[in-house]
Coordinates of C-alpha atoms in Angstrom, one line a residue:
M224 CA 123.6 135.4 116.0
E225 CA 122.5 134.0 112.3
D226 CA 120.8 130.4 112.4
R227 CA 123.2 127.9 110.1
D228 CA 123.4 124.5 109.2
H229 CA 126.2 122.1 107.5
L230 CA 126.6 120.9 104.1
S231 CA 128.7 118.7 104.8
S232 CA 127.5 114.8 104.1
P233 CA 125.6 112.9 101.2
L234 CA 121.8 112.3 102.8
R235 CA 120.0 109.5 101.5
G236 CA 120.1 109.4 97.0
G237 CA 117.6 106.4 95.6
A238 CA 113.9 107.0 93.8
G239 CA 112.8 108.7 96.4
G240 CA 114.7 111.5 98.1
G241 CA 114.5 114.1 101.2
G242 CA 116.8 114.5 104.3
G243 CA 117.0 112.0 107.6
A244 CA 115.0 112.9 111.0
E245 CA 115.0 111.7 114.7
G246 CA 113.1 107.9 114.9
T247 CA 113.0 107.4 111.0
P248 CA 113.7 103.9 110.8
E249 CA 117.1 102.5 109.3
T250 CA 117.3 102.1 105.8
H251 CA 119.0 100.7 103.1
P252 CA 118.9 101.9 100.1
A253 CA 120.3 100.9 96.8
P254 CA 124.4 101.2 97.0
P255 CA 125.4 104.4 97.1
L256 CA 127.0 106.7 94.3
P257 CA 130.5 107.6 93.9
L258 CA 131.2 110.6 95.0
P259 CA 130.0 113.4 91.6
R260 CA 132.9 115.7 90.6
P261 CA 132.6 118.6 88.0
A262 CA 133.9 117.4 84.3
R263 CA 136.2 120.6 83.5
G264 CA 135.7 121.2 80.0
S265 CA 137.5 124.6 80.3
E266 CA 138.5 126.4 83.9
S267 CA 135.1 127.7 83.8
S268 CA 132.3 125.3 83.5
A269 CA 131.3 121.9 84.4
T270 CA 128.8 119.3 84.1
I271 CA 127.5 117.6 86.8
L272 CA 126.0 113.9 86.4
L273 CA 123.7 112.8 88.3
G274 CA 121.6 109.2 89.1
P275 CA 118.0 109.3 88.3
G276 CA 115.4 110.3 90.7
A277 CA 116.3 112.4 93.6
D278 CA 119.6 112.5 93.7
L279 CA 120.1 113.9 97.0
A280 CA 123.6 112.5 97.8
G281 CA 125.2 113.3 94.6
F282 CA 123.4 116.9 94.6
C283 CA 125.6 117.6 97.8
A284 CA 128.6 116.3 97.1
A285 CA 128.9 118.0 93.8
V286 CA 128.1 121.3 96.0
R287 CA 130.6 121.0 97.6
R288 CA 133.4 120.3 95.1
L289 CA 131.7 122.9 92.9
A290 CA 131.7 125.5 95.5
A291 CA 135.0 124.7 96.7
Q292 CA 136.7 125.1 93.1
G293 CA 135.1 128.4 92.8
V294 CA 132.4 127.3 89.5
P295 CA 129.6 129.3 89.1
P296 CA 126.2 129.1 88.4
E297 CA 125.6 130.1 84.8
A298 CA 129.3 128.0 83.9
V299 CA 127.6 124.5 85.1
T300 CA 125.7 122.1 83.2
W301 CA 123.4 119.1 85.5
S302 CA 122.3 116.1 83.5
L303 CA 120.5 113.6 84.6
S304 CA 121.2 109.5 84.3
S305 CA 118.8 106.6 83.5
A306 CA 121.7 104.7 85.7
P307 CA 123.5 105.2 88.7
S308 CA 126.2 108.1 88.4
L309 CA 129.8 107.1 86.9
F310 CA 132.8 110.1 87.8
G311 CA 135.9 109.7 86.6
G312 CA 139.1 111.7 87.7
E313 CA 140.1 112.4 91.5
A314 CA 138.3 113.5 94.0
A315 CA 139.3 117.1 94.8
A316 CA 140.4 117.4 97.7
A317 CA 138.2 120.8 99.2
A318 CA 135.5 118.6 98.4
D319 CA 135.7 116.9 102.5
A320 CA 135.6 120.4 103.6
P321 CA 131.6 121.2 105.2
L322 CA 129.6 123.3 103.5
V323 CA 128.0 125.9 106.1
L324 CA 124.5 127.1 104.7
P325 CA 122.0 129.3 106.8
R326 CA 119.4 126.8 108.6
A327 CA 116.7 127.9 106.2
V328 CA 118.9 127.2 103.2
A329 CA 120.1 123.6 103.9
D330 CA 116.2 123.1 105.0
L331 CA 114.9 123.8 102.2
I332 CA 117.3 121.3 99.6
P333 CA 115.6 117.7 100.7
K334 CA 112.2 119.1 100.2
V335 CA 112.9 120.4 96.5
V336 CA 115.6 117.2 95.2
P337 CA 112.8 115.3 95.0
H338 CA 110.4 117.3 92.6
R339 CA 110.4 116.4 89.1
D340 CA 111.2 119.3 87.5
P341 CA 114.8 119.0 85.5
E342 CA 115.6 122.6 86.1
R343 CA 116.4 121.4 90.1
Y344 CA 119.5 121.4 90.8
G345 CA 120.6 123.9 88.8
L346 CA 117.8 126.4 90.7
L347 CA 119.5 125.1 93.9
Y348 CA 122.8 125.8 92.9
A349 CA 122.1 129.3 92.2
L350 CA 120.8 129.8 95.1
I351 CA 123.7 128.5 97.6
W352 CA 125.8 130.6 94.9
R353 CA 124.0 133.8 96.1
V354 CA 124.1 132.8 99.9
L355 CA 127.7 132.5 99.5
H356 CA 128.5 135.6 97.6
G357 CA 126.8 138.0 100.3
E358 CA 123.2 137.2 100.7
R359 CA 123.0 135.4 103.8
H360 CA 119.3 136.1 104.1
L361 CA 118.3 135.5 101.1
M362 CA 115.6 133.1 102.4
E363 CA 114.6 136.0 103.8
V364 CA 113.4 137.9 100.5
A365 CA 109.8 136.2 99.5
S366 CA 109.4 138.2 96.4
D367 CA 112.8 137.2 94.7
P368 CA 111.5 134.9 91.5
L369 CA 114.3 132.3 93.0
V370 CA 113.1 132.4 96.1
H371 CA 109.5 132.4 95.7
R372 CA 109.9 129.5 92.6
L373 CA 111.7 127.2 95.2
H374 CA 109.0 127.3 97.6
R375 CA 106.3 126.8 94.8
M376 CA 108.9 123.8 94.3
A377 CA 108.5 122.7 97.8
K378 CA 105.0 123.3 98.1
A379 CA 104.1 120.4 95.2
I380 CA 106.2 118.0 97.3
G381 CA 104.6 118.9 100.5
R382 CA 101.0 118.7 99.2
D383 CA 102.0 115.1 96.9
L384 CA 103.6 113.2 99.5
H385 CA 100.0 114.5 101.5
K386 CA 98.4 112.6 99.0
M387 CA 100.7 109.3 99.5
H388 CA 100.0 109.3 103.0
A389 CA 95.9 109.9 101.9
F390 CA 95.4 108.0 99.3
L391 CA 97.5 104.9 99.4
R392 CA 95.7 101.6 100.4
F393 CA 97.3 98.4 100.9
R394 CA 96.0 95.2 99.8
R395 CA 96.7 92.0 101.6
I396 CA 98.7 88.7 99.8
E397 CA 99.3 85.3 101.6
A398 CA 102.9 84.8 101.4
A399 CA 105.3 82.4 102.0
G400 CA 106.3 83.9 105.4
G401 CA 102.4 85.3 106.1
E402 CA 101.0 87.9 104.7
R403 CA 101.9 91.0 103.5
Y404 CA 100.5 94.4 102.1
V405 CA 100.9 95.6 99.2
A406 CA 100.0 99.1 97.3
W407 CA 100.3 100.7 94.3
F408 CA 101.3 104.8 94.0
E409 CA 102.0 107.0 91.2
P410 CA 103.6 110.3 92.8
D411 CA 103.3 113.5 90.4
H412 CA 107.3 113.7 92.0
H413 CA 110.4 110.9 93.4
I414 CA 108.8 111.3 96.9
L415 CA 108.9 107.6 97.8
E416 CA 111.9 107.1 99.8
A417 CA 110.8 110.5 101.6
A418 CA 107.4 108.8 101.8
A419 CA 108.3 105.4 103.0
P420 CA 109.3 106.6 107.0
F421 CA 105.3 107.7 107.3
F422 CA 104.2 104.2 106.5
V423 CA 106.9 102.5 108.6
R424 CA 105.7 104.5 111.6
R425 CA 102.2 104.1 110.6
F426 CA 102.4 100.2 109.9
A427 CA 105.1 98.8 111.8
S428 CA 103.8 95.7 112.6
M429 CA 102.9 94.8 109.3
R430 CA 105.1 93.3 106.0
W431 CA 104.7 95.4 103.0
T432 CA 106.0 96.9 100.3
I433 CA 105.2 100.1 97.6
L434 CA 105.2 100.1 94.1
T435 CA 105.7 102.9 91.9
P436 CA 107.0 103.3 88.3
E437 CA 110.1 104.9 89.9
A438 CA 111.2 102.7 92.4
R439 CA 109.6 100.3 95.6
A440 CA 110.1 100.1 98.8
V441 CA 110.0 97.0 101.7
W442 CA 109.6 97.1 105.0
D443 CA 109.8 94.0 107.1
G444 CA 109.1 94.5 110.3
A445 CA 112.8 95.3 110.6
V446 CA 114.3 97.3 108.2
L447 CA 113.7 99.5 105.1
T448 CA 115.2 98.8 101.9
F449 CA 114.1 100.2 98.6
G450 CA 114.4 98.1 95.0
P451 CA 113.7 98.6 91.4
P452 CA 110.3 99.8 89.8
G453 CA 107.3 98.1 90.5
S454 CA 104.0 97.5 88.7
R455 CA 100.3 97.6 89.0
A456 CA 100.4 94.1 87.6
E457 CA 101.9 92.8 91.1
L458 CA 98.6 94.6 93.2
P459 CA 97.0 92.0 93.9
E460 CA 92.4 92.0 92.7
G461 CA 91.3 92.9 96.3
D462 CA 90.8 91.3 99.8
G463 CA 88.3 90.9 102.5
F464 CA 89.1 93.9 104.2
E465 CA 88.8 96.1 101.0
A466 CA 85.4 95.0 100.6
G467 CA 84.9 95.7 104.0
W468 CA 86.3 99.2 104.0
Q469 CA 83.9 99.9 100.6
T470 CA 80.8 99.3 102.6
Y471 CA 82.2 101.4 105.2
Y472 CA 82.3 104.3 103.1
E473 CA 78.3 103.5 102.1
T474 CA 77.4 102.9 105.0
T475 CA 77.9 106.7 105.7
F476 CA 78.2 108.6 102.9
N477 CA 75.8 111.5 103.4
P478 CA 73.6 112.3 100.4
A479 CA 72.6 115.2 102.3
R480 CA 75.8 116.8 101.7
V481 CA 77.2 115.9 99.0
N482 CA 79.4 118.4 96.8
P483 CA 81.1 116.9 94.0
K484 CA 83.5 119.7 93.3
A485 CA 85.0 119.9 96.9
M486 CA 85.3 115.8 96.9
K487 CA 87.1 116.4 93.6
A488 CA 89.3 118.8 95.3
E489 CA 89.9 116.9 98.7
M490 CA 90.1 113.3 96.6
P491 CA 91.9 114.3 93.2
K492 CA 90.0 112.0 89.9
K493 CA 93.7 110.9 89.0
Y494 CA 93.9 109.0 92.6
W495 CA 90.6 107.1 92.3
H496 CA 91.0 104.3 90.4
N497 CA 93.3 102.8 92.8
L498 CA 91.0 103.5 95.7
P499 CA 88.9 101.1 96.2
E500 CA 85.8 102.7 97.7
T501 CA 85.7 104.9 94.6
A502 CA 83.9 102.3 92.8
A503 CA 80.8 103.0 94.4
I504 CA 80.8 107.2 94.5
P505 CA 79.2 106.8 91.0
A506 CA 76.2 104.9 92.1
L507 CA 76.0 107.7 95.2
L508 CA 76.2 110.7 93.9
R509 CA 73.1 109.0 91.3
G510 CA 71.0 108.3 94.5
A511 CA 72.1 111.3 96.6
A512 CA 68.7 113.5 95.3
D513 CA 66.4 110.1 96.2
R514 CA 68.0 109.5 100.0
T515 CA 68.2 113.0 100.9
S516 CA 64.4 113.1 100.1
A517 CA 63.7 109.9 101.5
M518 CA 65.3 111.5 104.9
I519 CA 63.5 114.7 104.7
E520 CA 60.3 112.7 105.0
R521 CA 61.3 110.0 107.3
E522 CA 59.2 110.9 110.4
P523 CA 62.2 111.3 113.5
T524 CA 63.3 108.7 116.5
V525 CA 64.3 109.0 119.6
P526 CA 67.7 107.7 119.7
T527 CA 67.5 103.7 122.4
R528 CA 69.0 105.4 126.2
R529 CA 70.3 102.5 127.5
E530 CA 68.4 101.7 131.3
P531 CA 71.8 100.6 134.1
A532 CA 68.7 100.8 136.4
R533 CA 66.7 97.9 134.7
A534 CA 69.5 96.3 134.1
V535 CA 71.4 96.1 137.6
A536 CA 67.2 94.9 139.2
A537 CA 67.6 92.1 136.7
M538 CA 71.2 91.0 138.2
A539 CA 69.9 90.8 141.0
D540 CA 66.9 89.0 140.5
Q541 CA 69.6 86.2 139.5
D542 CA 71.1 85.8 143.3
P543 CA 74.6 83.5 143.3
K544 CA 75.3 81.3 146.1
S545 CA 78.8 81.3 145.7
L546 CA 82.1 83.5 144.0
D547 CA 81.9 80.8 141.7
E548 CA 78.6 81.0 140.5
L549 CA 78.7 84.8 140.4
N550 CA 81.6 84.7 138.1
A551 CA 79.8 82.0 136.0
I552 CA 76.8 84.8 135.3
I553 CA 79.4 87.3 134.2
R554 CA 81.0 84.5 131.8
K555 CA 77.7 84.2 130.2
T556 CA 76.6 88.2 130.3
E557 CA 77.4 90.1 126.6
P558 CA 79.7 93.3 127.3
L559 CA 77.4 96.3 127.9
V560 CA 79.3 98.2 124.9
P561 CA 79.4 95.0 122.2
G562 CA 83.6 94.0 121.7
A563 CA 85.8 92.4 124.1
T564 CA 86.4 89.0 123.8
Q565 CA 85.7 87.8 127.0
A566 CA 84.6 89.2 130.7
V567 CA 87.9 89.1 132.6
L568 CA 87.1 88.2 136.5
G569 CA 88.6 89.4 139.1
E570 CA 91.5 86.9 140.9
G571 CA 93.1 85.7 144.7
P572 CA 92.1 84.3 147.0
I573 CA 88.7 84.6 149.0
G574 CA 89.6 86.1 152.3
A575 CA 92.1 88.1 151.3
T576 CA 93.3 91.1 153.3
L577 CA 93.9 93.1 150.1
A578 CA 91.4 93.4 147.7
F579 CA 92.7 95.9 144.8
V580 CA 89.5 97.6 142.3
G581 CA 91.3 98.8 139.0
E582 CA 89.1 100.2 135.3
Q583 CA 88.7 97.8 133.5
P584 CA 90.0 95.3 131.5
G585 CA 93.1 96.1 128.7
D586 CA 94.4 95.0 125.4
Q587 CA 96.1 92.2 127.2
E588 CA 93.6 91.3 130.1
D589 CA 91.0 90.6 127.3
L590 CA 93.4 88.6 125.0
Q591 CA 94.6 86.3 127.9
G592 CA 91.7 87.0 130.3
H593 CA 93.6 87.4 133.6
P594 CA 93.7 90.9 135.0
F595 CA 96.5 93.9 135.5
V596 CA 99.0 91.1 133.0
G597 CA 99.2 94.7 130.4
P598 CA 101.8 97.5 130.9
A599 CA 99.7 98.4 134.1
G600 CA 99.7 94.8 135.8
Q601 CA 103.8 95.2 135.4
L602 CA 104.4 98.4 137.1
L603 CA 101.5 97.2 138.9
S604 CA 103.2 94.1 140.6
R605 CA 106.6 95.2 140.3
A606 CA 105.0 98.0 142.5
M607 CA 103.5 96.2 145.3
A608 CA 106.5 94.3 145.4
E609 CA 108.8 97.2 146.0
A610 CA 106.2 97.8 148.6
G611 CA 106.5 94.2 150.1
I612 CA 102.8 93.4 149.4
D613 CA 102.4 89.9 147.9
R614 CA 100.0 89.8 145.1
G615 CA 99.2 85.9 144.7
A616 CA 98.1 86.8 148.6
S617 CA 95.9 89.8 147.6
Y618 CA 92.6 89.7 145.9
L619 CA 92.4 91.7 142.2
T620 CA 89.6 92.9 139.9
N621 CA 88.0 95.4 138.1
A622 CA 85.4 97.5 138.3
V623 CA 84.1 96.7 135.0
K624 CA 84.5 93.5 133.2
H625 CA 84.6 94.0 129.7
F626 CA 87.1 95.5 127.9
K627 CA 85.3 99.1 126.0
F628 CA 87.8 100.2 123.2
T629 CA 88.2 102.3 119.6
L630 CA 89.8 100.1 117.0
R631 CA 92.3 102.5 115.0
G632 CA 93.7 100.6 112.6
K633 CA 94.9 97.0 113.5
R634 CA 95.7 98.5 117.3
R635 CA 92.0 98.6 120.3
I636 CA 92.9 102.2 122.2
H637 CA 91.2 102.4 125.4
E638 CA 88.4 103.7 125.7
K639 CA 87.3 105.4 129.1
P640 CA 83.7 103.4 130.7
T641 CA 81.1 106.1 131.4
A642 CA 79.2 106.6 134.5
G643 CA 76.4 104.5 132.8
E644 CA 78.5 101.9 132.2
V645 CA 80.4 102.1 135.5
S646 CA 76.9 101.7 137.0
H647 CA 75.5 99.4 135.1
Y648 CA 78.5 96.9 136.2
R649 CA 78.6 97.8 140.3
W650 CA 75.9 95.0 141.1
W651 CA 78.8 92.2 140.1
L652 CA 81.6 94.4 141.6
D653 CA 79.5 94.9 145.0
R654 CA 79.0 91.0 145.2
E655 CA 82.2 89.9 144.3
L656 CA 83.6 91.9 147.2
D657 CA 80.9 90.1 149.7
F658 CA 82.5 87.1 148.8
V659 CA 85.9 87.7 149.3
K660 CA 85.5 90.0 152.1
P661 CA 88.6 91.9 152.3
K662 CA 90.1 93.8 155.5
L663 CA 90.8 96.7 152.5
V664 CA 89.7 97.7 149.7
V665 CA 92.3 100.1 147.4
A666 CA 90.4 101.4 144.9
L667 CA 92.7 102.2 141.7
G668 CA 92.1 105.8 139.9
A669 CA 89.0 108.2 139.5
T670 CA 86.2 104.6 137.8
A671 CA 87.3 102.6 140.6
V672 CA 87.0 105.3 143.4
L673 CA 83.2 106.1 141.5
A674 CA 82.4 102.3 141.3
L675 CA 82.9 102.2 145.1
A676 CA 81.8 105.7 146.6
G677 CA 79.0 105.6 144.2
K678 CA 79.9 109.5 142.7
A679 CA 82.7 111.1 141.4
I680 CA 86.3 112.1 144.2
P681 CA 89.0 113.9 143.1
I682 CA 91.8 111.6 143.4
T683 CA 94.4 114.3 144.4
R684 CA 92.2 115.5 147.4
S685 CA 91.6 111.8 148.3
R686 CA 94.3 110.1 147.9
G687 CA 95.0 107.5 151.0
P688 CA 92.6 105.6 154.1
Y689 CA 88.4 106.8 152.9
R690 CA 85.9 105.5 154.2
F691 CA 83.1 104.2 151.4
D692 CA 80.1 105.0 152.7
R693 CA 77.9 103.0 150.5
H694 CA 79.4 99.7 152.1
D695 CA 78.0 100.0 155.8
D696 CA 82.0 99.7 157.1
R697 CA 82.2 96.2 155.8
F698 CA 85.7 97.2 154.9
Q699 CA 88.1 100.6 154.8
G700 CA 89.1 101.9 152.0
F701 CA 92.1 103.5 150.3
I702 CA 92.2 105.6 147.3
T703 CA 95.5 106.2 144.9
V704 CA 96.0 106.9 141.9
H705 CA 95.9 103.5 138.6
P706 CA 99.1 102.7 137.4
S707 CA 98.4 103.8 133.7
Y708 CA 98.1 106.9 135.2
L709 CA 102.1 106.5 135.6
L710 CA 102.7 105.0 132.6
R711 CA 100.9 108.3 130.9
L712 CA 103.6 111.0 132.7
P713 CA 106.2 112.8 131.2
D714 CA 109.6 111.0 131.7
E715 CA 110.9 113.7 134.0
A716 CA 108.1 113.3 136.4
K717 CA 107.9 109.0 136.0
E718 CA 110.0 108.8 138.4
E719 CA 109.3 111.3 141.5
A720 CA 105.3 109.6 141.0
Y721 CA 106.7 106.3 140.8
A722 CA 107.7 107.0 144.3
A723 CA 104.8 108.6 145.4
F724 CA 102.7 105.8 144.6
V725 CA 105.2 103.0 146.3
G726 CA 104.6 105.2 149.2
D727 CA 101.1 104.5 149.0
L728 CA 101.3 100.8 148.5
K729 CA 103.5 100.8 151.5
R730 CA 100.8 102.7 153.6
I731 CA 98.4 99.7 152.5
A732 CA 100.5 97.2 153.5
T733 CA 100.9 98.7 157.0
L734 CA 96.9 99.1 157.4
G735 CA 96.8 95.4 156.0
H736 CA 99.2 94.4 158.9
D737 CA 96.8 96.3 161.4
L738 CA 93.7 95.1 160.4
A739 CA 94.4 91.3 159.7
A740 CA 95.8 91.1 163.5

């Protein structure tokens, strides 16, 4: 069965071109152009006037009318205007009829329309005409000169989009409504509207403007709009982040692997004047040989290794006499892995029947200073309520007291603690549970199990009541999943997994009631 698509409605037009996709942010381009119609010079010819840039909407509307009227490609003159198109006369009734094309053709159109070649519209219409007149499988003939040329044009647009995604740099400015970010880019083709949704997804929480010589894209945090051309003069001189980025580039530059030819291939020199790090490249290249020689002559050094046993012994010497004293020690201690805002202490009453031990604080826990307040904590609270467990009467803590993360842009992405880091924090957890004296300790996830049992134990095989031998029967144990595990599951699996988690909590509630009796 032939794979087909409809060229039945105008797509977005304006400075950038490119078809929409599921999940694309709401956009407000310039006012839509009037539906174009052929200006018939005779019964066998037509002149089409399209707007500036990538007028995808105008092209689609014109093609439907031309095809309906049977105007061949050689009889069409495609003209470009520096202003929005104005077409006189009455629209042909047949223009509303959908134009059915193979999907490969329909997909190719928005990839070629942004090209700067003035023949792009004529070439695309020639392809459509041939497909509509018997060559339905023309796109499969890669050796056809027309198909080959259009594919090369589509690849050029793909490369231009990649360069814009990779080499655009924002600079921060302080505006009346708060900070904004502005960037300047000079694309080879009319790609702004096609490229902008990528930056919306990547920097959704920022308010930004991308300036190009042809148009600008503006994201206010909710709506993407397009406006008049920009100027490089609108770009601020620089900011602290840009200086920090240049320093980072200089410190990570490897002089032993310098390859100027490869550097220019991956980062063409035409983009250098817009990239802050390129200001350092000439000096780095000049000094590469000397730095490499110094690296070779320097004596090798042994990497510094953490010694959790020594750290644990130092903790034991502190000998707190109460939970408050222990918490004071934890607050004053620097995190083993730098970066956390603060230590996140356990919360709940001393003597609580149930104690829940998680992995480590997350982003929200680190900022607020309380355990289980982020998305996973909210899911845990909901499940506890459904299982009949009073969160306020339970003790909640984590095996590791500081947030460990990897920074990606402005986002702090959770990073799982290592076995050595869990060992480093284990003495605090042991003393904490000694002071709280719970009857039943629930290990939420593999890290909590490692901290409590002193060894890795598969969750799936050990889920349920469990005896943590190293604690000498000071409390009963129970193993279940961490609520963050439920958040990571695909939607179709979440309901069943959540029900099983609530089932575990109901068993925990029953065990706790029996132990407290």
